[in-house]
Structure formats: C-alpha cells, structure tokens
Amino acid sequence: AVGPEHIPYIPSVVVVSAEVLKFMLNGSLEITFNPDVRSDKSVMLKSMLANMITLECLKLFVPALLYLIQNNLLFVALKNLSVPVYQVLNQGKLFTTAFFSRLLLNKQISYCQYFSLLMLAAGVVIVQQSTNKDQSSSMNEGNPWIGFLAVLVSCVTSGFSAVYFEKVLKQKSDTKEQLSVYIRNMQLAFWSIGLGAFPIFMTEDRNLVQQNGLFQGYTWIVMTIIIFQAITGLLVGFVMKYADSVLKGFATSVAVVLATILSIVFFNDRVNELFLVGATLVILAVRTYTKNPPVDVPSAGGAPGDSQPFYKKKKLVVGVGILAVFAIAAMFLNDGFSEAVVYEEEELVLEGFDLINSCVGEEVLPLVPNRF
C-alpha cells in the first residue's frame, strides 16, 4: 500500500496498531456488557488493568510469542519457496491443530473428519492456485530445505498456539471469578503489543520512524485493514470459546473462497476452472466434518468408538474421485491454454506495471500474505 506522498506504511507499526485497537475495543465491550452494573466505571477500569499484571495474564504470553515467531517464519518460507509450494505446505496447520486438539484437549475426531481436513486443505490450495496467473515468476532462488523447515515449524506453532489459547479460554481461572473473553483478548493483545514493539525500535524500522513518523503511509485503506484486524481478533476469541480451533480453520478456509468470489465481483479478478473444483471441495469438506462426528460408543477395547470410516461411504468416495478427475483435467487444460496466451498476458502485465510506475513514481512490489 502507498500512503500520502507515496510513502509506504511500516508493517510492524500496522500490526501493533491493530493490537492496540483490539485492546481498546475489548476493554470498551467489557465495560459495556459487564453484568456487575453496580460497579463504578473507574473501578472497573482499574480492575481490568489489574488483570494485565497477574499470573493469568502470563499464560497468554505463550501464544503471543508463538504468533510472533510464526510471522517471522512465514517470511523466511516465502523467501525460500515458490508461492504454490508455500500454499500447499502451509495447509499443514489444519492437521497440527487437529493433532494438538487431540493431545491437549482430548478432542475426539472421526475418520471422516480427518478425511474432511484433507479435502479442505486440497480445496483451499486449488482455490488459491486458480488465481495465480504466472507460476514461473513465483519461483525463488533460496534454500528449499530452509523454507520447508520454516513452514513446518510455523504449522506446529500455529496449531499449538491456537489450541493453547482455546484451552486457556475454556478452563477455569485461578481467580474467584471466571475471566470473560474480552479480558482474555485484552491479555493477549497486551503481550502482542509489547512483543510487536521490538521490531519497531530494534530493526531498520526505527530509522523509517525517525524520518517520516510512526504513522507514515496511513490511508483510509490502511485504517480499514487495521479495524478489520482488530474485529477479527475479537471474533476469534469467541470462536475459540464457544467452538474450537479446528472449526476456526474451517472458517478461515471458507473465508478464502468468499474473498476470492468478492475479488471477482468487485475487482474483476480472473480465475480459471480450478476455482469451481476447489470451492466444491471446501463446501464438501465442511459438510463432511459436520455430518460425521465421532460416535461415543465403547468399542471392543473399551475405548470410545468412531464413525464409519470414510472409505466405506461410497457416495463420498465417488464424489471426491469425480472432483479429482475434473481437477487433473482442468490443470492439463489450463496449462495448454496458458502456453498459447502467456506471452500476450506478460506484455499486458508489463505495460500495466509501466503505467502504474509512471503514475506512482516508484517500483510497485507484489504483496505477500502475512499470516493466520
């Protein structure tokens, strides 16, 4: 994004700004919807701030630190892997989340639900690939093993931090009263602000702040992103509290499909026939996960039973097989058609970049996804 006088914003400042807004938003909602209406507002404010220096608040240091590590690892991965490979490997966080849900929360997951996670990951990758116009330009010259290791550690930290935050939200606190979701979100934002401030003052961002100020490049688009980030952080807390981390992964994947549809409608983005295959897989994965919960019936060994294995559900297997055939055929057709028009598309893209560069006055760099 480019701000006033073509000065770009500082990503680390935007992240901290979103956390500050999330902290204030949750604090306002805590005061508004606190059931203890007899308390004075100033007393409630002091009580909320006191919750930031307790042992309960210290528990949220773990996910805040893991999120910071995850952000840095994703940038390392993008420097060493091509975009398609990154998109495929990054879906591993769905499976690490399910693994830690089973390990830390003893959550029962059926065979069909595990299979639905596989369908969901495949569907999201296909949807993302349907919008990639030039795969050859997405190759990086870094070390693939470093990129693979970065994505692997990132997936593990993502799954563990999500399940850990869910466990903190759902367990009873050591205090007399159960802390609300608003307070827990404030505690997480409190540590995120502290950890996120380090890159601003300990890296090259400090020189940028000294030159053009802390809020350089802020436009209404940047402010809108910050507001939506804060609201998303608020909603994630409720999803963790009243649903679970695995369902959050499903919600994120459905959001990818919806965002692609909105980009087609409002920004005239072009997608190929793979989008329909990927979107169908995502919808089918959501239906499979919700319709096939684990059966709490003791098996012969005395352990909880499971729902019918996915390979015995003929309709499901046939449907996924048909989609797989269409996906493979679409990939071959897309490669054949793209070879015929690749040079024409490249010329149009270069002409468009030249026009933008002449208007903006600087090089336009491609944006990469941040995280979550």
XYZ file of C-alpha atoms in Angstrom:
372
model
C 0.000 0.000 0.000
C 1.141 3.538 -0.688
C 0.266 6.390 1.609
C 0.441 10.172 1.350
C 3.227 11.423 -0.946
C 3.864 7.812 -1.966
C 5.386 6.865 1.422
C 4.680 3.191 2.240
C 3.418 2.236 5.657
C 5.548 0.243 8.120
C 4.101 -3.291 8.529
C 5.281 -3.661 12.138
C 3.517 -0.409 13.100
C 0.314 -1.591 11.430
C 0.424 -4.853 13.410
C 0.887 -3.022 16.714
C -1.841 -0.522 15.793
C -4.290 -3.370 15.226
C -3.386 -4.878 18.614
C -3.825 -1.518 20.371
C -7.231 -1.073 18.755
C -8.178 -4.634 19.738
C -7.134 -3.913 23.325
C -9.281 -0.768 23.443
C -12.226 -2.434 21.692
C -12.324 -5.358 24.105
C -11.949 -3.006 27.073
C -14.921 -0.925 25.904
C -17.063 -4.011 25.400
C -16.079 -5.362 28.820
C -17.238 -2.130 30.458
C -20.429 -2.042 28.389
C -21.547 -5.643 28.878
C -20.196 -6.333 32.364
C -23.044 -7.899 34.367
C -21.975 -6.072 37.537
C -23.740 -2.812 36.720
C -23.316 -1.560 40.274
C -19.593 -1.101 39.843
C -18.267 2.324 39.091
C -16.691 2.745 35.657
C -13.403 3.899 37.136
C -13.307 0.898 39.466
C -13.985 -1.430 36.532
C -11.219 0.229 34.525
C -8.726 -0.251 37.365
C -9.837 -3.874 37.715
C -9.283 -4.537 34.008
C -5.822 -3.000 34.077
C -5.006 -5.025 37.196
C -5.768 -8.191 35.225
C -2.815 -7.358 32.961
C -0.280 -7.957 35.765
C -1.486 -11.299 37.098
C -0.363 -14.888 36.650
C -3.438 -15.470 34.498
C -2.193 -12.823 32.088
C 1.209 -14.506 31.997
C -0.442 -17.571 30.438
C -1.191 -15.544 27.298
C 2.492 -14.713 26.823
C 2.944 -18.149 25.227
C 0.544 -17.726 22.251
C 1.645 -14.107 21.760
C 5.285 -15.191 21.486
C 4.389 -18.093 19.188
C 2.414 -15.799 16.881
C 5.464 -13.504 16.627
C 7.709 -16.464 15.780
C 5.150 -17.697 13.260
C 5.088 -14.352 11.449
C 8.851 -14.299 11.039
C 8.971 -17.932 9.906
C 6.392 -17.311 7.184
C 8.529 -14.538 5.718
C 11.533 -16.887 5.770
C 9.449 -19.541 4.000
C 8.288 -17.121 1.296
C 11.892 -16.143 0.597
C 12.948 -19.762 0.058
C 9.887 -21.404 -1.516
C 7.731 -20.758 -4.541
C 4.227 -19.490 -3.862
C 2.450 -22.737 -4.928
C 4.703 -24.888 -2.723
C 4.198 -22.496 0.181
C 0.424 -22.582 -0.251
C 0.406 -26.380 -0.172
C 2.715 -26.785 2.809
C 1.034 -24.043 4.820
C -2.181 -26.108 4.923
C -0.389 -28.399 7.345
C -1.599 -26.124 10.151
C -5.035 -27.734 9.785
C -3.581 -31.103 10.750
C -1.327 -29.776 13.525
C -4.364 -28.043 15.021
C -6.306 -31.317 14.981
C -3.302 -33.137 16.491
C -2.910 -30.701 19.387
C -6.688 -30.667 19.934
C -6.498 -34.410 20.414
C -3.385 -34.153 22.599
C -4.182 -31.162 24.837
C -7.990 -31.156 24.887
C -8.647 -34.876 24.321
C -10.945 -33.964 21.445
C -12.398 -36.951 19.585
C -12.118 -36.701 15.803
C -13.603 -39.314 13.500
C -12.014 -40.858 10.420
C -14.363 -38.881 8.171
C -13.454 -35.667 9.930
C -9.757 -36.341 9.361
C -10.568 -37.015 5.714
C -12.542 -33.765 5.551
C -9.427 -31.886 6.731
C -7.554 -33.380 3.790
C -10.321 -32.287 1.407
C -10.337 -28.832 2.976
C -6.588 -28.405 2.527
C -6.780 -29.567 -1.088
C -9.725 -27.279 -1.803
C -8.009 -24.191 -0.380
C -4.834 -24.889 -2.365
C -6.817 -25.325 -5.589
C -8.758 -22.095 -4.966
C -5.524 -20.196 -4.371
C -3.915 -21.727 -7.450
C -6.876 -20.678 -9.594
C -5.879 -17.037 -9.072
C -2.152 -17.475 -9.790
C -1.657 -16.098 -13.277
C 2.044 -16.769 -13.773
C 3.582 -19.648 -11.873
C 7.045 -19.228 -13.419
C 7.522 -15.812 -11.840
C 6.762 -17.174 -8.374
C 9.968 -19.212 -8.115
C 12.551 -18.172 -5.546
C 16.260 -18.901 -5.557
C 16.504 -19.623 -1.817
C 17.162 -22.873 0.001
C 14.074 -25.140 -0.264
C 15.044 -27.077 2.859
C 15.161 -23.902 4.923
C 11.774 -22.902 3.513
C 10.309 -26.330 4.236
C 11.644 -26.289 7.810
C 10.262 -22.778 8.340
C 6.788 -23.811 7.162
C 6.921 -26.974 9.283
C 7.807 -25.085 12.466
C 5.250 -22.410 11.586
C 2.494 -25.020 11.243
C 3.438 -26.551 14.605
C 3.461 -23.169 16.373
C 0.168 -22.205 14.697
C -1.587 -25.390 15.787
C -0.198 -25.341 19.323
C -0.869 -21.639 19.942
C -4.462 -21.909 18.682
C -5.268 -24.936 20.850
C -3.421 -23.465 23.838
C -5.447 -20.234 23.569
C -8.633 -22.303 23.330
C -7.662 -24.227 26.465
C -6.972 -21.020 28.395
C -10.329 -19.580 27.343
C -12.320 -22.666 28.331
C -10.627 -23.629 31.586
C -11.484 -22.068 34.915
C -9.087 -19.379 36.066
C -7.340 -19.326 39.431
C -9.263 -16.209 40.409
C -12.627 -16.199 42.137
C -14.489 -15.102 39.024
C -14.212 -16.575 35.553
C -12.483 -14.117 33.251
C -14.508 -13.058 30.221
C -13.475 -13.411 26.597
C -12.930 -9.655 26.476
C -10.387 -9.778 29.313
C -8.588 -12.732 27.728
C -8.404 -10.877 24.406
C -7.013 -7.850 26.230
C -4.346 -10.000 27.903
C -3.329 -11.493 24.565
C -3.240 -8.041 22.965
C -1.205 -6.732 25.919
C 1.624 -9.178 25.257
C 1.295 -8.814 21.485
C 1.791 -5.037 21.776
C 4.900 -5.492 23.898
C 6.431 -8.118 21.621
C 5.374 -6.335 18.445
C 7.037 -3.104 19.544
C 10.510 -4.688 19.463
C 10.818 -4.709 15.630
C 9.842 -1.032 15.537
C 12.677 0.099 17.784
C 15.265 -2.667 17.305
C 15.365 -3.001 13.500
C 15.632 -0.743 10.452
C 12.042 0.366 11.092
C 13.420 2.738 13.732
C 15.175 4.781 11.039
C 11.969 4.939 8.993
C 10.040 6.175 12.031
C 12.642 8.882 12.673
C 12.474 10.041 9.061
C 8.728 10.149 8.386
C 6.961 9.488 11.683
C 5.270 6.498 13.285
C 2.087 6.585 11.211
C 3.608 7.236 7.812
C 1.698 5.925 4.835
C -1.584 5.630 6.730
C -4.557 5.986 4.390
C -8.187 5.038 4.728
C -7.326 1.660 3.211
C -4.681 1.000 5.859
C -7.033 2.148 8.599
C -9.740 -0.161 7.268
C -7.305 -3.086 7.390
C -6.406 -2.228 10.998
C -10.068 -2.038 12.010
C -10.888 -5.375 10.401
C -7.822 -6.970 12.005
C -8.990 -5.794 15.432
C -12.537 -7.043 14.865
C -11.178 -10.372 13.599
C -9.116 -10.754 16.768
C -12.234 -10.127 18.826
C -14.269 -12.706 16.912
C -11.504 -15.329 17.052
C -11.726 -15.268 20.834
C -15.438 -16.094 20.718
C -14.864 -18.849 18.156
C -12.253 -20.423 20.443
C -14.506 -20.055 23.486
C -17.763 -21.407 22.083
C -16.499 -23.599 19.210
C -12.942 -24.918 18.776
C -9.676 -24.362 16.915
C -10.455 -26.878 14.177
C -13.677 -25.068 13.286
C -11.686 -21.834 13.173
C -9.558 -23.443 10.497
C -12.686 -24.294 8.541
C -13.948 -20.725 8.920
C -10.628 -19.371 7.646
C -10.732 -21.692 4.625
C -14.295 -20.689 3.757
C -13.180 -17.061 4.055
C -10.536 -17.721 1.384
C -13.258 -18.874 -1.009
C -15.524 -15.921 -0.173
C -12.640 -13.454 -0.554
C -11.891 -14.881 -3.996
C -15.536 -14.502 -5.013
C -15.615 -10.899 -3.773
C -12.399 -10.101 -5.631
C -14.021 -11.428 -8.821
C -17.133 -9.286 -8.295
C -15.562 -6.027 -7.146
C -12.047 -6.088 -8.641
C -12.694 -8.093 -11.824
C -10.060 -10.667 -10.912
C -9.877 -13.634 -13.244
C -9.867 -17.263 -12.121
C -9.749 -20.477 -14.100
C -11.926 -23.569 -13.943
C -9.985 -24.880 -10.940
C -11.830 -22.421 -8.708
C -15.114 -24.331 -9.029
C -13.355 -27.591 -8.146
C -11.634 -26.070 -5.121
C -14.753 -24.303 -3.860
C -16.746 -27.524 -4.191
C -14.113 -29.417 -2.206
C -14.246 -26.803 0.570
C -18.046 -26.986 0.770
C -17.966 -30.780 0.718
C -15.295 -30.801 3.445
C -17.407 -28.574 5.703
C -20.460 -30.797 5.218
C -18.430 -33.973 5.810
C -16.927 -32.620 9.029
C -20.245 -31.507 10.500
C -22.231 -34.579 9.447
C -19.759 -37.199 10.722
C -18.968 -36.559 14.390
C -17.283 -39.278 16.462
C -19.671 -41.803 17.985
C -19.371 -42.057 21.764
C -19.970 -45.793 21.861
C -17.383 -48.036 23.597
C -15.594 -50.325 21.187
C -14.314 -53.846 21.885
C -11.190 -52.488 23.542
C -13.169 -50.234 25.857
C -12.156 -47.011 24.080
C -14.649 -44.607 22.524
C -15.811 -45.728 19.119
C -15.680 -43.841 15.868
C -17.997 -43.095 12.998
C -17.954 -45.172 9.846
C -14.559 -44.963 8.027
C -14.644 -42.675 5.014
C -13.639 -45.449 2.571
C -16.937 -47.231 3.359
C -19.006 -44.208 2.374
C -19.426 -44.940 -1.336
C -21.130 -41.680 -2.296
C -18.451 -39.604 -0.617
C -15.588 -41.513 -2.226
C -17.205 -41.406 -5.678
C -17.879 -37.673 -5.366
C -14.324 -36.872 -4.329
C -12.987 -39.127 -7.104
C -15.013 -37.276 -9.732
C -13.757 -33.940 -8.413
C -10.180 -35.219 -8.512
C -10.583 -36.260 -12.160
C -12.005 -32.839 -13.057
C -9.171 -31.123 -11.171
C -6.475 -33.075 -13.015
C -8.174 -32.491 -16.362
C -8.575 -28.795 -15.607
C -4.894 -28.489 -14.738
C -3.846 -30.004 -18.076
C -6.315 -27.836 -19.998
C -5.215 -24.747 -18.123
C -1.550 -25.458 -18.904
C -2.363 -25.947 -22.590
C -4.348 -22.752 -22.916
C -1.902 -20.737 -20.814
C 1.017 -21.641 -23.094
C -0.853 -20.132 -26.047
C -1.528 -16.783 -24.373
C 1.336 -16.480 -21.898
C 3.346 -14.006 -23.990
C 0.318 -11.799 -24.604
C -0.517 -11.765 -20.892
C 3.067 -10.950 -19.949
C 3.113 -7.972 -22.323
C -0.166 -6.671 -20.887
C 1.092 -7.073 -17.321
C 4.373 -5.279 -18.106
C 2.521 -2.444 -19.809
C 0.240 -2.154 -16.790
C 3.211 -2.029 -14.414
C 4.885 0.649 -16.556
C 1.721 2.743 -16.431
C 1.392 2.374 -12.661
C 5.071 3.097 -12.067
C 4.861 6.264 -14.141
C 1.872 7.449 -12.092
C 3.200 6.448 -8.680
C 6.797 7.397 -9.269
C 8.375 4.254 -7.808
C 8.511 0.500 -8.361
C 5.403 -1.426 -7.486
C 6.306 -4.511 -5.446
C 3.977 -7.536 -5.196
C 2.296 -8.025 -1.845
C 2.534 -11.318 0.063
C 0.107 -12.711 2.661
C 1.038 -12.084 6.308
C -0.404 -14.981 8.331
C -3.239 -16.661 10.394
